[in-house]
Short mmCIF file of C-alpha atoms in Angstrom, two decimals:
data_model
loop_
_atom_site.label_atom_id
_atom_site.label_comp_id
_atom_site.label_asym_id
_atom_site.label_seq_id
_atom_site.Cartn_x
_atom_site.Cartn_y
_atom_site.Cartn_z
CA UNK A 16 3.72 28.16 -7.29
CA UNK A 17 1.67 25.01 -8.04
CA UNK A 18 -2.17 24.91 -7.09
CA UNK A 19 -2.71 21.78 -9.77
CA UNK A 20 -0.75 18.21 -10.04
CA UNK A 21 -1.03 15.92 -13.01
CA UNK A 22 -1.47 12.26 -12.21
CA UNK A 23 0.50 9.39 -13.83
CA UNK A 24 -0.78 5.67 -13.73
CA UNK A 25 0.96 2.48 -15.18
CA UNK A 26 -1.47 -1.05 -15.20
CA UNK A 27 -4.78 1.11 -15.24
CA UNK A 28 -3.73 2.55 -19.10
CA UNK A 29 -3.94 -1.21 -20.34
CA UNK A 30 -7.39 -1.96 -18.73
CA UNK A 31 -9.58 -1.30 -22.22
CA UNK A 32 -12.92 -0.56 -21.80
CA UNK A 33 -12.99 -1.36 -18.46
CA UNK A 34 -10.01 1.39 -17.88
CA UNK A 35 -12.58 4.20 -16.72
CA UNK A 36 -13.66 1.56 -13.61
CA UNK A 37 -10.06 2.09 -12.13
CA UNK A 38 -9.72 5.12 -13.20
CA UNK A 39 -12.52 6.50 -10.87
CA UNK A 40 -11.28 4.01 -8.29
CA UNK A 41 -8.06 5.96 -8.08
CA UNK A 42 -9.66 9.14 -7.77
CA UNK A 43 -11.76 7.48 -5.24
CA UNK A 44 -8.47 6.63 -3.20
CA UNK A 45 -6.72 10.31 -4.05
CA UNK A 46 -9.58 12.00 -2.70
CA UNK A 47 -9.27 9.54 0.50
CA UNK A 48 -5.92 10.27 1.08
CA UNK A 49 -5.98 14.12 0.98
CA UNK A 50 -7.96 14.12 3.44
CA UNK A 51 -5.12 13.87 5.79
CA UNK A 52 -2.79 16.87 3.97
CA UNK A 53 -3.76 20.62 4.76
CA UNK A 54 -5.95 21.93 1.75
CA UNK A 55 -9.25 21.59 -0.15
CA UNK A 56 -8.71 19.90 -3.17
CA UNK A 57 -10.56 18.72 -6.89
CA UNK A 58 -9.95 15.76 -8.42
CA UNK A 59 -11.28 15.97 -11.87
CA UNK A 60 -10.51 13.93 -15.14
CA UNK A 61 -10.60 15.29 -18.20
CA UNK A 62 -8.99 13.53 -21.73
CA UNK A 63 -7.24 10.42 -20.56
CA UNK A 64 -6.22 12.92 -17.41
CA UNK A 65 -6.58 12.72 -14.03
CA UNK A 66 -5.85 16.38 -11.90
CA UNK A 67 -5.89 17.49 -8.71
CA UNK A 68 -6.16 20.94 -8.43
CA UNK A 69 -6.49 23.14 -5.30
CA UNK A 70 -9.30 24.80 -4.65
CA UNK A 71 -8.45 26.61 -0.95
CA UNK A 72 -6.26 29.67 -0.38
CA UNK A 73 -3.95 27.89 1.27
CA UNK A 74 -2.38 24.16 1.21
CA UNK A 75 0.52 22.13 2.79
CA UNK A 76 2.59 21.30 -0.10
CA UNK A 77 4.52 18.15 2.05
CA UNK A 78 1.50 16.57 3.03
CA UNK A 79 0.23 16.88 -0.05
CA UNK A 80 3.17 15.14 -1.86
CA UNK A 81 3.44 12.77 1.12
CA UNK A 82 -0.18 11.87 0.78
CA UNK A 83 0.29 11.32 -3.27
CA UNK A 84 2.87 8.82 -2.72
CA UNK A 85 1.39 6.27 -0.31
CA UNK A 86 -1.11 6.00 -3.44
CA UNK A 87 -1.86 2.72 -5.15
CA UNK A 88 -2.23 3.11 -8.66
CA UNK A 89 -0.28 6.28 -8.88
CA UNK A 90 3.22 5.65 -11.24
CA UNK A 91 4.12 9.45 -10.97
CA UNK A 92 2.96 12.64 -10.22
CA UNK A 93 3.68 16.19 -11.42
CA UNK A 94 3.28 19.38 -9.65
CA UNK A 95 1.84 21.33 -12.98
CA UNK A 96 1.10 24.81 -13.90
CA UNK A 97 -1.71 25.10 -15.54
CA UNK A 98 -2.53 28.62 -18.00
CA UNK A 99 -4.63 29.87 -20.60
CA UNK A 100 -3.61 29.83 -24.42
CA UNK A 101 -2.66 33.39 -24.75
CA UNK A 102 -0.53 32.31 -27.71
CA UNK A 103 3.05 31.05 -28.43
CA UNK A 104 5.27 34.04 -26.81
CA UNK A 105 3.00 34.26 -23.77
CA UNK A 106 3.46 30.39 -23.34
CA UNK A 107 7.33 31.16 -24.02
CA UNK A 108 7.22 33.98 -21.24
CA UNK A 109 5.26 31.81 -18.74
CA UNK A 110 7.67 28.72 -18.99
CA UNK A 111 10.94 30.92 -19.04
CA UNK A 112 9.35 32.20 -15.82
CA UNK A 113 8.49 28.89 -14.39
CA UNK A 114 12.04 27.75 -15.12
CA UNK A 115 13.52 30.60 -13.49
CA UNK A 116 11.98 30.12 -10.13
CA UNK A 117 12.19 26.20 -10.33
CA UNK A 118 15.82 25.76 -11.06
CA UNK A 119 18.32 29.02 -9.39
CA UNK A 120 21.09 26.99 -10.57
CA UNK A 121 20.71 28.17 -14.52
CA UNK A 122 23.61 25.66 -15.99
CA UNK A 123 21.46 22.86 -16.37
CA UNK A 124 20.90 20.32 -19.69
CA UNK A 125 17.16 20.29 -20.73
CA UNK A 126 15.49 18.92 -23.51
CA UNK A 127 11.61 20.22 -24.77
CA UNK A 128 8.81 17.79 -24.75
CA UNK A 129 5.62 19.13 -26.23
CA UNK A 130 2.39 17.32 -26.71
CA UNK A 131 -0.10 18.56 -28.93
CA UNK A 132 -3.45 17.03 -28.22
CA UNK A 133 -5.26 20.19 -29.54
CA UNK A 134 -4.83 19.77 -32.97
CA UNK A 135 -5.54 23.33 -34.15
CA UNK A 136 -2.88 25.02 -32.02
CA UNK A 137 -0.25 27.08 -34.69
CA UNK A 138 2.71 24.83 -33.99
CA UNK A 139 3.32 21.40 -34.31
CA UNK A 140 4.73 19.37 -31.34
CA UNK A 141 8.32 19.59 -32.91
CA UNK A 142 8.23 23.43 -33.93
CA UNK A 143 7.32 23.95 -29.97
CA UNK A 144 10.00 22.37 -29.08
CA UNK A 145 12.53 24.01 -31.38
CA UNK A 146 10.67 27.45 -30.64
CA UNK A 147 10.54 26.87 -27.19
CA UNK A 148 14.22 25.44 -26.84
CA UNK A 149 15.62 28.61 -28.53
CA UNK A 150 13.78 30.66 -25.79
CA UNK A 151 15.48 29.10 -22.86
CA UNK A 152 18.58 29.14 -24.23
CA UNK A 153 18.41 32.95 -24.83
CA UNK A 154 16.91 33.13 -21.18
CA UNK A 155 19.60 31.14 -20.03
CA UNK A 156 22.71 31.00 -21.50
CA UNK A 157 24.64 29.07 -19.37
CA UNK A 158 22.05 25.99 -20.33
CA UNK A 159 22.07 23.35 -22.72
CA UNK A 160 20.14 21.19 -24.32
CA UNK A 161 20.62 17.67 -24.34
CA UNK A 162 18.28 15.42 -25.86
CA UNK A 163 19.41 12.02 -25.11
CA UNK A 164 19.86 12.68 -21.04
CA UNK A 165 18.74 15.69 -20.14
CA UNK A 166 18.86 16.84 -16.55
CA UNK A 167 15.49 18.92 -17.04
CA UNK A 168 12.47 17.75 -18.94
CA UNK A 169 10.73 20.65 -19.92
CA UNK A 170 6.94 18.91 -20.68
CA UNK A 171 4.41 21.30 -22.08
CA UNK A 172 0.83 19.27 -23.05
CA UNK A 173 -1.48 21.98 -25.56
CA UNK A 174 -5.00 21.03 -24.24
CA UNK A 175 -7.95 22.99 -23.39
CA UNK A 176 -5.60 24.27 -20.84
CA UNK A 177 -1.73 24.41 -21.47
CA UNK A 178 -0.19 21.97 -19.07
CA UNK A 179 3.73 22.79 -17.87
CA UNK A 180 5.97 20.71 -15.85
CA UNK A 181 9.14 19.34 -15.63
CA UNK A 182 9.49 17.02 -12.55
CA UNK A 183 7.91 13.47 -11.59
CA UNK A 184 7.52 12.62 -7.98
CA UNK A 185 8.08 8.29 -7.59
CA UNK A 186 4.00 7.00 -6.90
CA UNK A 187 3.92 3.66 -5.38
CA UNK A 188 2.56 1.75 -8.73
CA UNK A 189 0.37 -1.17 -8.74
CA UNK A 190 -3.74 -1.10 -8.47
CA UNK A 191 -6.62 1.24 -6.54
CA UNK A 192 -7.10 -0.42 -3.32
CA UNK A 193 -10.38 -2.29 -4.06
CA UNK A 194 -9.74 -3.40 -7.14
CA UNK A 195 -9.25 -6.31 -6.74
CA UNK A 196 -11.96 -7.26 -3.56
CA UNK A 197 -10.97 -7.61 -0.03
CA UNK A 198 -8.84 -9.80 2.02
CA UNK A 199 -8.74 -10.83 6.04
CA UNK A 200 -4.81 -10.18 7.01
CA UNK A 201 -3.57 -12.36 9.51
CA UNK A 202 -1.72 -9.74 11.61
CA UNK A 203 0.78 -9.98 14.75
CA UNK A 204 3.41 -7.81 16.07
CA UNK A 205 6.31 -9.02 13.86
CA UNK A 206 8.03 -7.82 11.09
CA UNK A 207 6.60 -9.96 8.44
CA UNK A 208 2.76 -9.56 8.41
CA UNK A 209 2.26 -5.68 7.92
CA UNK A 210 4.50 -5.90 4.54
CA UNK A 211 2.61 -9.37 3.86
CA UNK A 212 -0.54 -6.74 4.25
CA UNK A 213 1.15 -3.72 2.49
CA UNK A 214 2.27 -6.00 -0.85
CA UNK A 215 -1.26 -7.68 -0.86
CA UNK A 216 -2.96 -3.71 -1.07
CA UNK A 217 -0.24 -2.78 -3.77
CA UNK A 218 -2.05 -5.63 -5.67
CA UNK A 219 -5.37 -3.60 -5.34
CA UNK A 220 -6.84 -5.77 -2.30
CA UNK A 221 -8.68 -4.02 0.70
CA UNK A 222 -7.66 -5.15 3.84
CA UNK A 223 -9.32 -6.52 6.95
CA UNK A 224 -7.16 -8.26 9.92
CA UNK A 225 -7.17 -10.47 12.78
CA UNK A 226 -4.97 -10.06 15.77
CA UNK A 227 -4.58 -13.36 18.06
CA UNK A 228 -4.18 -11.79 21.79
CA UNK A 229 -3.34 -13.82 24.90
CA UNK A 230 -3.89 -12.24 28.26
CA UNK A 231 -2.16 -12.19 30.58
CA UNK A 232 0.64 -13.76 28.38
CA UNK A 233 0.70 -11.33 26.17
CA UNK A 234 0.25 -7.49 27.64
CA UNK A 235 -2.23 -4.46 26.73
CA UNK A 236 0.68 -3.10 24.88
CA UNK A 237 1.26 -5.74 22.75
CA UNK A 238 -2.57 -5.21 21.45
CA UNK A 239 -1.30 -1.35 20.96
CA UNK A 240 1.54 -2.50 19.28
CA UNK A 241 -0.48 -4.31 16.50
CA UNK A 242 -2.79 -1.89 16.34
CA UNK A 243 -0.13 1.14 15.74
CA UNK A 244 1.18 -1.43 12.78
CA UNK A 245 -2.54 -1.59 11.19
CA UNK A 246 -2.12 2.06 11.46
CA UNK A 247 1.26 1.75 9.59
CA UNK A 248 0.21 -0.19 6.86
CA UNK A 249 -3.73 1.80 6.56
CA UNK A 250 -1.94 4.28 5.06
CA UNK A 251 -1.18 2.46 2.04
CA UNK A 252 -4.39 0.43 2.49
CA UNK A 253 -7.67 2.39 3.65
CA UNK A 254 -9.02 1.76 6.70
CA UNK A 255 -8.74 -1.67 8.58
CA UNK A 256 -11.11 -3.45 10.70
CA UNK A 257 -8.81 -5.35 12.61
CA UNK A 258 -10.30 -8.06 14.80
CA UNK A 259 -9.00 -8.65 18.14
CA UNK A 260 -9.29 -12.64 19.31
CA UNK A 261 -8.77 -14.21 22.86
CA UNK A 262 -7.12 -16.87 22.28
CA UNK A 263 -5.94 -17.40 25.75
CA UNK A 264 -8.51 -20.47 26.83
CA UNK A 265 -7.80 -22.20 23.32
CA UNK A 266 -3.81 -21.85 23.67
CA UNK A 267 -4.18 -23.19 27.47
CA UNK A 268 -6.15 -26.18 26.36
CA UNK A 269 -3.85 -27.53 23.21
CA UNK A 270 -1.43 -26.99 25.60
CA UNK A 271 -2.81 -29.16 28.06
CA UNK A 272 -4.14 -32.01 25.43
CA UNK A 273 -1.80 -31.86 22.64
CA UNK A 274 2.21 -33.18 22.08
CA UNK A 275 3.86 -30.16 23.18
CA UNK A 276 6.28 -30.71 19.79
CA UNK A 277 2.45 -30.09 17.58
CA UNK A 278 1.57 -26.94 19.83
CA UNK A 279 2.70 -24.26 17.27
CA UNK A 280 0.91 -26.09 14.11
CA UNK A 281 -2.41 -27.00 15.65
CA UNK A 282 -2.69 -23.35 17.40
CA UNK A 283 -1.60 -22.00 13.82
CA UNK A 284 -4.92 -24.43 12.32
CA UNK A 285 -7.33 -23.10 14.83
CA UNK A 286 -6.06 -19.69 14.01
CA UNK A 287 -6.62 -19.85 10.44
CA UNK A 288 -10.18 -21.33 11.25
CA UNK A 289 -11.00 -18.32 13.29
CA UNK A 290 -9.65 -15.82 10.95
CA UNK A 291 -11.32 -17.94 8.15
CA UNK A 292 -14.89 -17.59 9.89
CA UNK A 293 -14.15 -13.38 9.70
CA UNK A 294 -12.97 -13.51 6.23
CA UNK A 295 -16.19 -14.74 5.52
CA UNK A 296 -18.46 -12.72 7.90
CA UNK A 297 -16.65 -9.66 6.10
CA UNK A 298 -16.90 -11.05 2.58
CA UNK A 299 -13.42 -10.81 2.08
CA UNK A 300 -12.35 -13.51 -0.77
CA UNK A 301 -8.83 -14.97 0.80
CA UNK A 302 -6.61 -15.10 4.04
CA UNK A 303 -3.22 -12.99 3.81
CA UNK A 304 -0.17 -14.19 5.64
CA UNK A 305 3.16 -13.36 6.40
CA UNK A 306 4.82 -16.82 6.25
CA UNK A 307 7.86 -17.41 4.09
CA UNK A 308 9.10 -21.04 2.80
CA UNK A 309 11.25 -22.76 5.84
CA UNK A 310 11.92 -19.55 8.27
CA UNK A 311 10.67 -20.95 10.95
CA UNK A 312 9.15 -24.79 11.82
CA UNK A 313 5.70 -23.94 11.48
CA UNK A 314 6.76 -22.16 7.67
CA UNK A 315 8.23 -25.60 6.19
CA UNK A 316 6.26 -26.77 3.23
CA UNK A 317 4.91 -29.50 5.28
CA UNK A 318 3.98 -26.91 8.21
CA UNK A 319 2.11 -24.90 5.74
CA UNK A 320 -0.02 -27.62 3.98
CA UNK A 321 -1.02 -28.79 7.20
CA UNK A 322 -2.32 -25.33 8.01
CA UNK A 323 -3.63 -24.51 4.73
CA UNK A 324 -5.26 -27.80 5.20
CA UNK A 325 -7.73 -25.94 7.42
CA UNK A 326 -9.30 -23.44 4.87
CA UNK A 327 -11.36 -23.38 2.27
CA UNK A 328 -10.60 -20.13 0.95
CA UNK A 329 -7.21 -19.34 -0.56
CA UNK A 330 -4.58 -18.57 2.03
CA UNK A 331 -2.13 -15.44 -0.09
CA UNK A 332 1.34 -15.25 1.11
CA UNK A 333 2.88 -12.19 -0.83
CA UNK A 334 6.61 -13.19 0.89
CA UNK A 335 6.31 -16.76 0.16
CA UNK A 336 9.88 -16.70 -1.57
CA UNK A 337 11.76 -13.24 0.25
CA UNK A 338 14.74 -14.03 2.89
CA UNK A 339 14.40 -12.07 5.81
CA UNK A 340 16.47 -9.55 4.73
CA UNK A 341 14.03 -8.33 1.87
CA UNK A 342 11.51 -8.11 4.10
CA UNK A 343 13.04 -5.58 6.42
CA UNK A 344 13.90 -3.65 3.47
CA UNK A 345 10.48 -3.64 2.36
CA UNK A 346 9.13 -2.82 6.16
CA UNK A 347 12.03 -0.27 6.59
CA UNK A 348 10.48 1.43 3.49
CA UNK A 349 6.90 1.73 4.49
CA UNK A 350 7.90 2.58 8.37
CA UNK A 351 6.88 -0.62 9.92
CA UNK A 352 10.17 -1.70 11.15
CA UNK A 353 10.94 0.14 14.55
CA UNK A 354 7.21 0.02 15.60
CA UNK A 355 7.59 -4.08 14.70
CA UNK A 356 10.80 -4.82 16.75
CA UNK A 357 9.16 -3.10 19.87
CA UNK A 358 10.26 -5.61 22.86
CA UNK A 359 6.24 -7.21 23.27
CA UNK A 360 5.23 -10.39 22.71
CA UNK A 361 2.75 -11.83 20.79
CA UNK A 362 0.80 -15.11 20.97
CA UNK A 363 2.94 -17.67 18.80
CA UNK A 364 6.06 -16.47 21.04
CA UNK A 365 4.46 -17.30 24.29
CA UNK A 366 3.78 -20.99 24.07
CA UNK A 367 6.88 -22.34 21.47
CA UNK A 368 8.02 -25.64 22.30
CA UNK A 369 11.40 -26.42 22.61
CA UNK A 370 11.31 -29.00 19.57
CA UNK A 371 8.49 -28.12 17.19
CA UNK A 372 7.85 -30.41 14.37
CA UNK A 373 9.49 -29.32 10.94
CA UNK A 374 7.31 -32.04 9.05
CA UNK A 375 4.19 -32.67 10.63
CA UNK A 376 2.07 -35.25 9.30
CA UNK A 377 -1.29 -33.85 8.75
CA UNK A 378 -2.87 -37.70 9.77
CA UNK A 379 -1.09 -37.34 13.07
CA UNK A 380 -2.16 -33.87 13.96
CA UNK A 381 -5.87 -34.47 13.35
CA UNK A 382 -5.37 -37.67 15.49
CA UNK A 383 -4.11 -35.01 17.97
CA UNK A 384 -6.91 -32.79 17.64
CA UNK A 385 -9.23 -35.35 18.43
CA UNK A 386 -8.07 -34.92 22.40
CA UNK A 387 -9.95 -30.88 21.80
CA UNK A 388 -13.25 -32.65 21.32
CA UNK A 389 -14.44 -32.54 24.63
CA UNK A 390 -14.22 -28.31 24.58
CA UNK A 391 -12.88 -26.76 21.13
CA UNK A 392 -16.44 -25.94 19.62
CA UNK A 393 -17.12 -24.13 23.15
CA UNK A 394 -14.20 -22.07 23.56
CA UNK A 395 -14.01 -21.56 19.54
CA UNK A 396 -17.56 -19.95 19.61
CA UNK A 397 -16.57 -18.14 22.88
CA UNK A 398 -13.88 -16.14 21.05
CA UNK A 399 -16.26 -15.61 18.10
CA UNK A 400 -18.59 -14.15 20.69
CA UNK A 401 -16.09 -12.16 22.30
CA UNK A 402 -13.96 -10.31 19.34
CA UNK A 403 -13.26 -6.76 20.16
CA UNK A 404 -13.54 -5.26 16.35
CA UNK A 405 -10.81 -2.01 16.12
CA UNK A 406 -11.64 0.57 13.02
CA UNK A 407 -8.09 1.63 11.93
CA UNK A 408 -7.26 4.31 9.61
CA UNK A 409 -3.93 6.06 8.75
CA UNK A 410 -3.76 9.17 11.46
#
């Protein structure tokens, strides 16, 4: 029944003059995401509207909705009927119609809601709905109206077109992915890092990532692992460019130089240095994290200044105050969770030592670093050299 859908945004509407800016960067991002649904579709705007109508014989309806949802930006949609002004009892006919096939179950409380943008149509907005109202209820006895909590919201918009539609499918809210620039996602296997990434892109931020892999202590399905997450979370996002780091040689040798109690702090610095350099090589304007306050020892306050300490770009960390709890509901919700709890390791999980500092002092770990002298620059450049770059997109 529906070849059109009406789009609803939230943040965008308060944007002024710069509104139309997001506005095409949402259609932008609508456009990208159909491209994985069944269909050929439009997406025009026309008065303060954004559409999508369908313009092939033949469309998935789920995939379309499915697509819509994993949307940035998008508050609501409506699957819409769109039809001519053939005046008021044609309009009357079509919606009696509409309701008909919509709802079987005819015992239902409704209430009219009619917009009328065209100023020169006959009625007024509250006539059509009085009109209107009076229509359905001869249609359908057994209904009701209710204006205080209806169970149906009969919308009708008079514009060039007459727009008809009574439900709103849930959008995802918050900004267009790009937006708001790009960011370089620090990204392992875990649980916490592809809804650090997913809450960032809510926020309008593009995503790139870096993935810290440690043959032969971590496996070739570990690497598949992460890269089935950037998967995960690229459709919310757009596509990733996730980079893939050795880190092997520079794990083995803080090992061997550094207090085995510092190991998980000074490989977290030289991980936010790397990830830093790619940021930059990529433009991107911050580092993204998963880290929440005191989860684990390298997450204390004092664990995190002394990695922060590192960068000179902002380091974002979207679950800063969550428990973990919140953040397997959040990666439950955006189907991260069972790909995340897969039994392979990743590179912090390898090398923990038994008794990791909980309040390193960032003096003491730079007077630890200075035993890396000899090789760091070496074996940091080598990994530069060597990063296997991954283009990700939602399949």
């Amino acid at each position: 029944m529906y070849k059109s859908f009406l789009v609803k945004y939230g943040e965008i509407g308060v944007k002024g003059k710069n509104r139309y800016i997001f506005e095409n960067m949402l259609m932008e991002q609508i456009r990208h995401a159909l491209k994985t649904a069944e269909g050929e579709f439009e997406v025009t705007k026309k008065q303060g509207r954004i559409y999508i109508n369908v313009v092939s014989d033949d469309y998935d309806y789920d995939e379309t909705v499915e697509a819509l949802s994993r949307v940035f930006g998008i508050v609501g949609f409506c699957p819409l009927l769109q039809v001519e002004d053939e005046g008021f009892d044609k309009l009357a006919e079509t919606v009696v119609d509409y309701l008909g096939k919509e709802y079987p179950e005819k015992n239902f409380t409704f209430k009219v809601n009619a917009r009328r943008a065209r100023k020169n149509y006959p009625l007024d907005s509250m006539e059509i709905n009085a009109e209107l109202g009076g229509k359905i209820l001869d249609a359908f006895p057994e209904s009701k109206v209710d204006v205080h909590n209806p169970e149906v919201m009969v919308c009708i918009e008079i514009r060039s077109l007459i727009n008809i539609y009574s439900k709103e499918i849930p959008g995802p809210g918050g900004m267009p992915v790009g937006s708001n620039g790009k960011a370089m996602l620090l990204l392992s296997g875990g649980i916490d890092s592809p809804v650090a990434g997913y809450m960032i892109a809510k926020r309008g931020v593009a995503l790139d990532a870096t993935y810290f892999h440690a043959p032969p202590y971590t496996s070739e399905r570990a690497k598949q692992k992460v890269v089935d997450l950037a998967k995960l979370v690229a459709r919310y996002s757009g596509p990733i460019n996730l980079h893939v780091v050795n880190f092997t040689d520079i794990q083995l040798y803080i090992y061997e130089k550094c207090p085995h109690e510092e190991l998980t702090i000074i490989m977290r610095r030289y991980m936010m240095k790397l990830a830093e350099h790619f940021a930059k090589e990529n433009r991107c304007l911050g580092l993204i994290t998963g880290e929440s306050i005191g989860q684990v020892a390298s997450q204390t306050m004092q664990s995190l200044a002394a990695t922060n300490e590192v960068c000179t770009m902002p380091v974002y960390r979207p679950l800063i105050g969550f428990d973990k709890q919140e953040i397997v509901e959040v990666s439950e919700k955006i189907d991260t969770y069972e790909t995340s709890i897969q039994p392979f390791e990743d590179c912090c999980t390898i090398f923990v030592a038994k008794h990791p500092v909980t309040k390193p002092n960032i003096e003491y770990i730079k007077k630890s670093e200075t035993k890396l002298e000899e090789k760091i620059d070496e074996l940091m450049q080598t990994a530069i050299d060597t990063v296997e770059v991954i283009h990700v997109e939602a399949e």
